[in-house]
Amino acid sequence: MSKVVAGLRPGGRSARIQEAVHQAVLDLQASMDHAQMTIPLIAKQAGVTPSTIYRRWGCLATLLSDVALAKLQPDSMPQDYGSFQADLTAWFEQYFEEYSSEVGHHLLVDISSNPESDDREQCYELVSQQLQVIIDRAKQRNEPYIEVQLIIEIIISPLIYMILFSKKQLEMDYAHQLLKRLFEDYL
Amino acid sequence: MSKVVAGLRPGGRSARIQEAVHQAVLDLQASMDHAQMTIPLIAKQAGVTPSTIYRRWGCLATLLSDVALAKLQPDSMPQDYGSFQADLTAWFEQYFEEYSSEVGHHLLVDISSNPESDDREQCYELVSQQLQVIIDRAKQRNEPYIEVQLIIEIIISPLIYMILFSKKQLEMDYAHQLLKRLFEDYL
């Protein structure tokens, strides 16, 4: 017997709960200090019981990480500007703008602070997939290119480190310095 | 009138509270899931009231960050092994061992997740100071050396990124790969 026979739509209800809870987290994040967020507050805002959230996400860290990951899903594939350097530059400029904001910092923290979940690995995979699109395009054009892991180590990692561990207000100029090093030393 | 006249020793009492609360956090971290930690639990373990903790640290994130930073204070200056490369290699091997552990990951998260405090900047400063000792020693020996920021970008940042965002079990071999790149490309 199918579960749908009784007229229940577990997928639909489940999706609606997820949407309401995600939206509640985003609304609360916009209006209160990050450290004050609790599951009962989120439940109240979403119009569900706390136990609904505990049952589904287990703990606050997993929920926040889940919401952050959903926000980090890129809206589109990296655009084609005709060359490897132009594609990677445009992509990294956008990446820089997203993550160097306060919202971006919170997303990074929510994902990195959940050691039990797969979200951290998924975050790494998301970046890798985006970079691979740019690399595959370069291969089709018979251009020289740089491997994913090296791009991550030379431009992504320093940016994320500076966002997480320094209070320096980063300017786009820093992203361009990192790109210059990558292209001059590794292309 | 001095505050000490009445026989009170605010410094002494204050230091004892700090020690008890820090120790309580470390004990709880060893025995329970990170996400389950609350200020009332820590207060109970430390034998103080929750309001003592709220008054002094404001919120859980600041307290955890404070404890993590105290743990990250290096026990000693980087050792002198006779050359810039040997000094930096020995220092980075120890850094790798500390941070690639589960405890190290938690320390990083506790510090990076507290955007309001100065702890993140202090963490950056601590690493910079250690590296500066190694660099100053190289200068005295008239050796070539690499500036702090470049060392942070080429070896520290990729390591921290991989610890925070990938689930790969990192081996010491990875630390040596990063050092090799640093010495071959930037020294």
XYZ file of C-alpha atoms in Angstrom:
374
model
C 0.000 0.000 0.000
C 1.333 3.330 -0.973
C 1.652 5.941 1.723
C -0.105 8.405 -0.568
C -3.367 6.419 -0.667
C -4.706 7.959 2.528
C -4.449 11.400 0.970
C -1.365 12.327 2.938
C 1.427 13.969 1.041
C 4.477 13.407 3.242
C 6.749 14.974 0.644
C 4.578 18.051 0.394
C 4.175 18.484 4.139
C 7.806 17.711 4.723
C 8.859 20.267 2.130
C 6.548 22.886 3.634
C 7.998 22.310 7.116
C 11.510 22.579 5.753
C 10.672 25.810 3.958
C 8.993 27.331 7.028
C 11.870 26.394 9.327
C 14.544 27.593 6.896
C 12.688 30.887 6.451
C 12.325 31.263 10.237
C 16.085 30.872 10.651
C 16.771 33.477 7.960
C 14.258 35.908 9.493
C 15.723 35.507 12.985
C 19.281 35.816 11.684
C 18.341 39.168 10.183
C 16.803 40.469 13.400
C 18.872 39.089 16.285
C 22.345 38.244 17.447
C 23.588 34.932 16.108
C 24.477 33.579 19.559
C 20.949 34.158 20.917
C 19.278 31.800 18.447
C 17.642 28.719 19.962
C 15.501 25.884 18.613
C 12.411 26.937 20.646
C 12.673 30.474 19.172
C 12.992 29.103 15.645
C 10.061 26.737 16.210
C 7.864 29.592 17.429
C 8.792 31.748 14.437
C 8.144 28.863 12.013
C 4.880 27.831 13.651
C 6.032 24.278 14.412
C 6.828 22.497 17.666
C 10.433 22.326 18.883
C 10.241 18.530 18.744
C 9.511 18.727 15.005
C 12.854 20.463 14.606
C 14.728 18.140 16.989
C 13.300 15.089 15.201
C 14.323 16.307 11.802
C 17.628 18.110 12.387
C 18.787 16.748 15.744
C 20.469 19.916 16.932
C 20.816 23.623 16.213
C 24.223 23.273 14.529
C 22.862 20.830 11.953
C 19.850 23.048 11.216
C 21.967 26.212 10.807
C 24.422 24.333 8.631
C 21.548 23.004 6.499
C 20.153 26.507 5.992
C 23.595 27.920 5.202
C 24.276 25.209 2.647
C 20.950 25.888 0.919
C 21.919 29.565 0.668
C 25.340 28.691 -0.731
C 23.892 26.686 -3.613
C 24.872 28.869 -6.541
C 22.009 30.306 -8.578
C 23.787 29.584 -11.822
C 26.817 27.995 -13.445
C 29.954 30.149 -13.806
C 29.509 32.378 -16.825
C 31.552 32.028 -20.021
C 33.678 35.103 -20.706
C 35.797 33.468 -23.395
C 38.974 32.523 -21.491
C 40.093 30.599 -18.388
C 41.482 33.713 -16.724
C 38.397 35.828 -17.459
C 36.016 33.067 -16.292
C 37.912 32.439 -13.053
C 38.339 36.156 -12.340
C 34.616 36.875 -12.734
C 33.689 33.836 -10.633
C 36.142 34.696 -7.839
C 35.036 38.341 -7.753
C 31.479 37.152 -7.117
C 32.685 34.583 -4.552
C 34.628 37.341 -2.781
C 31.594 39.625 -2.632
C 29.362 36.903 -1.198
C 31.753 35.654 1.486
C 33.413 38.879 2.599
C 30.033 40.203 3.812
C 28.821 39.656 7.372
C 26.151 37.288 6.083
C 28.845 35.308 4.260
C 30.904 35.036 7.430
C 27.921 33.628 9.320
C 27.281 31.075 6.572
C 30.892 29.902 6.733
C 30.744 29.600 10.505
C 27.438 27.705 10.457
C 28.869 25.165 8.041
C 32.321 24.807 9.538
C 31.010 24.479 13.091
C 29.120 21.263 12.442
C 31.760 18.524 12.505
C 29.229 15.677 12.517
C 27.450 16.521 9.304
C 28.287 16.110 5.634
C 27.665 19.794 5.029
C 31.300 20.784 5.314
C 32.292 18.280 2.665
C 29.358 19.413 0.519
C 30.548 23.005 0.755
C 33.947 21.895 -0.531
C 32.244 19.867 -3.278
C 30.110 22.838 -4.365
C 33.193 24.996 -4.877
C 34.988 22.139 -6.653
C 32.073 21.626 -9.055
C 31.947 25.299 -9.963
C 35.696 25.379 -10.581
C 35.495 22.173 -12.626
C 33.009 23.832 -15.014
C 35.534 26.621 -15.634
C 38.366 24.090 -16.068
C 36.379 21.892 -18.490
C 35.609 24.949 -20.598
C 39.339 25.811 -20.700
C 40.135 22.237 -21.800
C 37.624 22.520 -24.665
C 39.317 25.736 -25.752
C 42.735 24.000 -25.523
C 43.852 26.605 -22.986
C 46.305 26.049 -20.147
C 44.442 25.688 -16.826
C 45.025 25.048 -13.116
C 43.700 22.040 -11.175
C 40.845 22.480 -8.660
C 42.841 21.681 -5.512
C 45.558 24.187 -6.406
C 42.982 26.935 -7.066
C 41.417 26.163 -3.685
C 44.774 26.319 -1.936
C 46.091 29.484 -3.606
C 43.018 31.765 -3.777
C 40.039 30.295 -1.856
C 41.873 29.265 1.334
C 43.661 32.569 2.048
C 40.422 34.481 1.473
C 38.435 32.241 3.819
C 41.217 32.301 6.432
C 41.319 36.111 6.396
C 37.502 36.297 6.633
C 37.378 33.891 9.581
C 40.475 34.895 11.551
C 41.274 38.487 10.837
C 39.147 41.561 11.376
C 40.714 43.377 8.445
C 38.059 44.793 6.150
C 38.919 43.021 2.916
C 38.695 44.939 -0.346
C 38.304 43.534 -3.855
C 41.952 44.447 -4.354
C 42.857 41.466 -2.132
C 40.955 39.072 -4.421
C 42.863 40.493 -7.385
C 46.226 40.047 -5.618
C 45.440 36.380 -5.027
C 44.340 35.898 -8.661
C 47.544 37.595 -9.883
C 49.660 35.184 -7.816
C 47.676 32.193 -9.092
C 47.978 33.148 -12.769
C 51.618 34.304 -12.618
C 53.001 31.439 -10.513
C 50.826 28.468 -11.456
C 49.415 28.917 -14.977
C 40.700 53.892 49.879
C 42.077 50.832 48.216
C 39.676 48.063 47.363
C 42.034 45.602 49.059
C 41.672 47.238 52.502
C 38.545 45.295 53.370
C 40.450 42.062 52.870
C 38.809 41.342 49.510
C 41.083 40.236 46.732
C 39.029 40.914 43.590
C 41.934 39.868 41.361
C 42.339 36.609 43.218
C 38.630 35.825 43.282
C 38.231 36.872 39.683
C 41.124 34.676 38.614
C 39.708 31.722 40.534
C 36.309 32.123 38.855
C 37.950 32.307 35.453
C 39.979 29.173 36.172
C 36.938 27.241 37.443
C 34.787 28.227 34.464
C 37.517 27.494 31.910
C 38.137 24.101 33.520
C 34.391 23.359 33.526
C 34.223 24.056 29.789
C 37.206 21.770 29.118
C 35.719 18.994 31.275
C 32.327 19.236 29.552
C 33.923 19.366 26.097
C 35.654 16.088 26.890
C 32.472 14.379 28.029
C 29.635 15.673 25.838
C 28.666 16.726 22.364
C 29.775 20.237 21.526
C 26.282 21.359 20.472
C 24.734 20.330 23.800
C 26.823 22.742 25.877
C 24.892 25.514 27.638
C 25.800 28.250 30.119
C 23.651 26.738 32.932
C 25.469 23.398 32.486
C 28.865 25.085 32.591
C 27.870 27.124 35.645
C 26.758 23.981 37.493
C 30.001 22.190 36.641
C 32.087 25.220 37.730
C 30.104 25.791 40.933
C 29.111 29.341 40.007
C 25.757 30.906 39.097
C 24.816 31.309 35.430
C 24.579 35.073 35.958
C 28.249 35.126 36.982
C 29.052 33.752 33.549
C 26.613 36.016 31.687
C 27.996 39.080 33.517
C 31.577 38.257 32.681
C 31.409 36.703 29.196
C 28.032 37.871 27.868
C 27.283 34.767 25.840
C 28.373 31.200 25.234
C 30.267 32.007 22.015
C 32.498 34.521 23.798
C 33.209 32.117 26.645
C 34.073 29.213 24.314
C 36.239 31.497 22.238
C 38.024 32.722 25.379
C 38.740 29.154 26.512
C 39.928 28.160 23.039
C 42.258 31.135 22.813
C 43.783 30.308 26.212
C 44.461 26.768 24.956
C 46.028 28.092 21.758
C 48.585 30.208 23.630
C 51.779 28.379 22.736
C 53.694 26.877 25.653
C 56.989 28.056 24.219
C 58.673 30.064 21.496
C 59.479 28.253 18.229
C 62.662 26.253 18.742
C 65.947 27.119 17.052
C 67.105 24.330 14.715
C 69.796 26.390 12.997
C 68.051 27.468 9.758
C 64.894 29.196 8.548
C 63.658 26.090 6.738
C 64.351 23.764 9.671
C 62.712 26.169 12.166
C 59.605 26.679 10.043
C 59.296 22.973 9.221
C 59.456 21.937 12.895
C 56.999 24.673 13.890
C 54.508 23.798 11.130
C 54.692 20.062 11.901
C 53.650 20.839 15.482
C 50.954 23.273 14.279
C 49.634 20.575 11.948
C 49.464 17.992 14.736
C 47.587 20.341 17.053
C 45.001 21.580 14.561
C 44.344 18.451 12.533
C 43.014 16.710 15.662
C 39.328 16.818 16.606
C 40.173 19.031 19.578
C 42.002 21.413 17.257
C 38.996 21.606 14.956
C 36.746 22.543 17.866
C 39.173 25.258 18.967
C 39.182 26.746 15.472
C 35.396 26.715 15.320
C 35.005 28.270 18.769
C 37.275 31.141 17.795
C 36.021 31.701 14.263
C 32.361 31.575 15.276
C 32.536 34.649 17.494
C 32.406 37.616 15.122
C 31.917 40.196 17.893
C 35.057 39.466 19.854
C 38.722 40.296 19.372
C 39.635 36.630 19.731
C 39.733 35.959 16.006
C 42.185 38.785 15.480
C 44.197 37.562 18.465
C 44.403 34.094 16.951
C 45.833 35.647 13.793
C 48.236 37.731 15.904
C 49.428 34.672 17.853
C 50.402 32.877 14.655
C 52.016 36.036 13.286
C 54.115 36.490 16.439
C 55.356 32.893 16.316
C 56.285 33.248 12.655
C 57.969 36.590 13.321
C 60.304 34.920 15.851
C 61.380 32.458 13.167
C 61.820 35.276 10.616
C 63.845 37.483 13.013
C 66.167 34.568 13.687
C 66.655 34.075 9.921
C 67.460 37.790 9.559
C 70.119 37.532 12.277
C 71.657 34.600 10.418
C 71.551 36.642 7.154
C 69.367 33.930 5.590
C 66.697 34.468 2.945
C 63.229 34.348 4.508
C 59.524 34.712 3.660
C 57.197 37.391 5.072
C 54.509 36.448 7.631
C 51.473 37.143 5.428
C 52.834 35.014 2.584
C 53.546 32.095 4.966
C 49.984 32.399 6.282
C 48.542 32.420 2.766
C 50.613 29.551 1.338
C 50.760 27.014 4.203
C 48.463 28.008 7.117
C 45.355 28.927 5.096
C 45.118 25.756 2.971
C 45.609 23.596 6.062
C 42.901 25.415 8.026
C 40.539 25.383 5.017
C 40.955 21.636 4.581
C 40.422 21.044 8.326
C 37.258 23.157 8.401
C 35.655 22.305 5.059
C 36.791 18.881 3.998
C 36.373 15.588 5.788
C 39.595 14.188 4.340
C 41.775 12.733 7.062
C 44.888 14.860 6.652
C 48.296 13.224 7.000
C 51.605 14.903 7.846
C 52.492 14.393 4.188
C 50.067 17.227 3.347
C 51.946 19.620 5.657
C 55.184 18.664 3.897
C 53.664 19.280 0.440
C 52.644 22.794 1.500
C 56.106 23.493 2.954
C 57.752 22.232 -0.247
C 55.651 24.641 -2.335
C 56.460 27.526 0.017
C 60.217 26.940 -0.035
C 60.481 26.138 -3.755
C 58.225 28.908 -5.070
C 58.694 31.738 -2.556
C 62.116 31.481 -0.867
